[in-house]
């Protein structure tokens, strides 16, 4: 396997760790966020959690398809007892995801892995939606 392919697989596995972390973090935040103005985002955070798990499944399938072994490790989760701070943590997570997937799409493109690129683009679109959902609440 070429070095650039190995590097791509290593980064995809790191993306996968971040997806698991995001799913766990969203479940915890949805359960503990308080305040009437956060009622609708609370439901949205649970939807995000499910979508992050779908991303994890999509990445795992792609990693296996490319000849790697999908990780079961989990990246760092952030918690807070302050609702606004929780949403800031979630926003930072989405920014991180968007940055990482932009890089990954470019790597997939270079390696002519167009199927992978398509999957990553679908994930990126959802991360941008997640970011918008949270940014809208924080702006109010
Ligand atoms: Fe995700
Ligand atoms: Fe997300």
GROMACS .gro file of C-alpha atoms and ligand atoms in nm:
model
  142
    1UNK     CA    1   0.000   0.000   0.000
    2UNK     CA    2   0.135   0.346  -0.093
    3UNK     CA    3   0.231   0.594   0.177
    4UNK     CA    4  -0.035   0.842   0.071
    5UNK     CA    5  -0.299   0.570   0.096
    6UNK     CA    6  -0.173   0.472   0.442
    7UNK     CA    7  -0.187   0.835   0.548
    8UNK     CA    8  -0.543   0.867   0.414
    9UNK     CA    9  -0.652   0.557   0.609
   10UNK     CA   10  -0.489   0.686   0.930
   11UNK     CA   11  -0.668   1.020   0.895
   12UNK     CA   12  -1.002   0.851   0.816
   13UNK     CA   13  -0.966   0.649   1.135
   14UNK     CA   14  -0.902   0.972   1.327
   15UNK     CA   15  -1.215   1.120   1.165
   16UNK     CA   16  -1.399   0.809   1.286
   17UNK     CA   17  -1.276   0.863   1.645
   18UNK     CA   18  -1.409   1.220   1.628
   19UNK     CA   19  -1.746   1.097   1.498
   20UNK     CA   20  -1.787   0.860   1.794
   21UNK     CA   21  -1.684   1.139   2.030
   22UNK     CA   22  -1.935   1.379   1.873
   23UNK     CA   23  -2.220   1.125   1.900
   24UNK     CA   24  -2.149   1.064   2.270
   25UNK     CA   25  -2.107   1.435   2.341
   26UNK     CA   26  -2.438   1.520   2.172
   27UNK     CA   27  -2.628   1.253   2.369
   28UNK     CA   28  -2.485   1.393   2.694
   29UNK     CA   29  -2.551   1.756   2.599
   30UNK     CA   30  -2.908   1.682   2.483
   31UNK     CA   31  -2.980   1.520   2.820
   32UNK     CA   32  -2.830   1.794   3.036
   33UNK     CA   33  -2.891   2.122   2.851
   34UNK     CA   34  -3.145   2.334   3.038
   35UNK     CA   35  -3.348   2.647   2.973
   36UNK     CA   36  -3.673   2.711   2.782
   37UNK     CA   37  -3.488   2.876   2.492
   38UNK     CA   38  -3.290   2.556   2.434
   39UNK     CA   39  -3.599   2.330   2.397
   40UNK     CA   40  -3.584   2.302   2.019
   41UNK     CA   41  -3.203   2.269   1.998
   42UNK     CA   42  -3.224   1.990   2.258
   43UNK     CA   43  -3.422   1.778   2.008
   44UNK     CA   44  -3.186   1.885   1.731
   45UNK     CA   45  -2.881   1.767   1.930
   46UNK     CA   46  -3.031   1.416   1.948
   47UNK     CA   47  -3.076   1.418   1.570
   48UNK     CA   48  -2.711   1.528   1.538
   49UNK     CA   49  -2.607   1.236   1.762
   50UNK     CA   50  -2.782   0.990   1.529
   51UNK     CA   51  -2.631   1.152   1.221
   52UNK     CA   52  -2.280   1.135   1.372
   53UNK     CA   53  -2.331   0.762   1.429
   54UNK     CA   54  -2.439   0.727   1.065
   55UNK     CA   55  -2.118   0.911   0.966
   56UNK     CA   56  -1.923   0.663   1.181
   57UNK     CA   57  -2.087   0.374   0.995
   58UNK     CA   58  -2.017   0.535   0.655
   59UNK     CA   59  -1.650   0.594   0.744
   60UNK     CA   60  -1.609   0.240   0.881
   61UNK     CA   61  -1.742   0.094   0.558
   62UNK     CA   62  -1.508   0.312   0.350
   63UNK     CA   63  -1.203   0.229   0.567
   64UNK     CA   64  -1.276  -0.143   0.532
   65UNK     CA   65  -1.331  -0.105   0.159
   66UNK     CA   66  -0.991   0.070   0.124
   67UNK     CA   67  -0.817  -0.217   0.304
   68UNK     CA   68  -0.789  -0.067   0.652
   69UNK     CA   69  -0.931  -0.171   0.988
   70UNK     CA   70  -1.194   0.068   1.128
   71UNK     CA   71  -1.105   0.186   1.478
   72UNK     CA   72  -1.324   0.151   1.788
   73UNK     CA   73  -1.133   0.427   1.971
   74UNK     CA   74  -1.304   0.750   2.072
   75UNK     CA   75  -1.158   1.103   2.066
   76UNK     CA   76  -1.196   1.361   2.343
   77UNK     CA   77  -1.550   1.457   2.461
   78UNK     CA   78  -1.629   1.797   2.614
   79UNK     CA   79  -1.889   1.855   2.885
   80UNK     CA   80  -2.001   2.159   3.083
   81UNK     CA   81  -2.266   2.253   3.339
   82UNK     CA   82  -2.332   2.570   3.141
   83UNK     CA   83  -2.573   2.538   2.846
   84UNK     CA   84  -2.416   2.813   2.632
   85UNK     CA   85  -2.070   2.667   2.689
   86UNK     CA   86  -2.201   2.324   2.583
   87UNK     CA   87  -2.319   2.469   2.253
   88UNK     CA   88  -1.984   2.643   2.207
   89UNK     CA   89  -1.813   2.306   2.258
   90UNK     CA   90  -2.046   2.151   1.999
   91UNK     CA   91  -1.978   2.437   1.756
   92UNK     CA   92  -1.602   2.389   1.795
   93UNK     CA   93  -1.650   2.018   1.723
   94UNK     CA   94  -1.836   2.095   1.401
   95UNK     CA   95  -1.566   2.344   1.295
   96UNK     CA   96  -1.307   2.073   1.353
   97UNK     CA   97  -1.511   1.823   1.149
   98UNK     CA   98  -1.556   2.068   0.861
   99UNK     CA   99  -1.182   2.143   0.849
  100UNK     CA  100  -1.093   1.774   0.861
  101UNK     CA  101  -1.341   1.667   0.590
  102UNK     CA  102  -1.227   1.945   0.355
  103UNK     CA  103  -0.873   1.805   0.386
  104UNK     CA  104  -0.997   1.448   0.341
  105UNK     CA  105  -1.197   1.535   0.027
  106UNK     CA  106  -0.884   1.688  -0.123
  107UNK     CA  107  -0.679   1.375  -0.036
  108UNK     CA  108  -0.946   1.147  -0.188
  109UNK     CA  109  -0.945   1.361  -0.501
  110UNK     CA  110  -0.565   1.334  -0.534
  111UNK     CA  111  -0.584   0.954  -0.504
  112UNK     CA  112  -0.873   0.941  -0.754
  113UNK     CA  113  -1.093   0.779  -0.488
  114UNK     CA  114  -1.408   0.936  -0.625
  115UNK     CA  115  -1.652   0.708  -0.442
  116UNK     CA  116  -1.492   0.801  -0.112
  117UNK     CA  117  -1.495   1.167  -0.207
  118UNK     CA  118  -1.871   1.147  -0.271
  119UNK     CA  119  -1.932   0.990   0.072
  120UNK     CA  120  -1.714   1.255   0.241
  121UNK     CA  121  -1.900   1.534   0.061
  122UNK     CA  122  -2.233   1.397   0.190
  123UNK     CA  123  -2.092   1.393   0.544
  124UNK     CA  124  -1.948   1.746   0.505
  125UNK     CA  125  -2.290   1.883   0.398
  126UNK     CA  126  -2.443   1.748   0.721
  127UNK     CA  127  -2.160   1.889   0.936
  128UNK     CA  128  -2.225   2.231   0.781
  129UNK     CA  129  -2.595   2.194   0.868
  130UNK     CA  130  -2.503   2.097   1.225
  131UNK     CA  131  -2.284   2.404   1.254
  132UNK     CA  132  -2.564   2.628   1.124
  133UNK     CA  133  -2.818   2.481   1.372
  134UNK     CA  134  -2.592   2.559   1.667
  135UNK     CA  135  -2.466   2.896   1.542
  136UNK     CA  136  -2.827   3.013   1.498
  137UNK     CA  137  -2.913   2.935   1.859
  138UNK     CA  138  -2.594   3.098   1.991
  139UNK     CA  139  -2.668   3.411   1.785
  140UNK     CA  140  -3.008   3.460   1.957
  141LIG    FE1  141  -2.026   1.370   1.170
  142LIG    FE1  142  -2.170   1.711   1.309
   0.00000   0.00000   0.00000
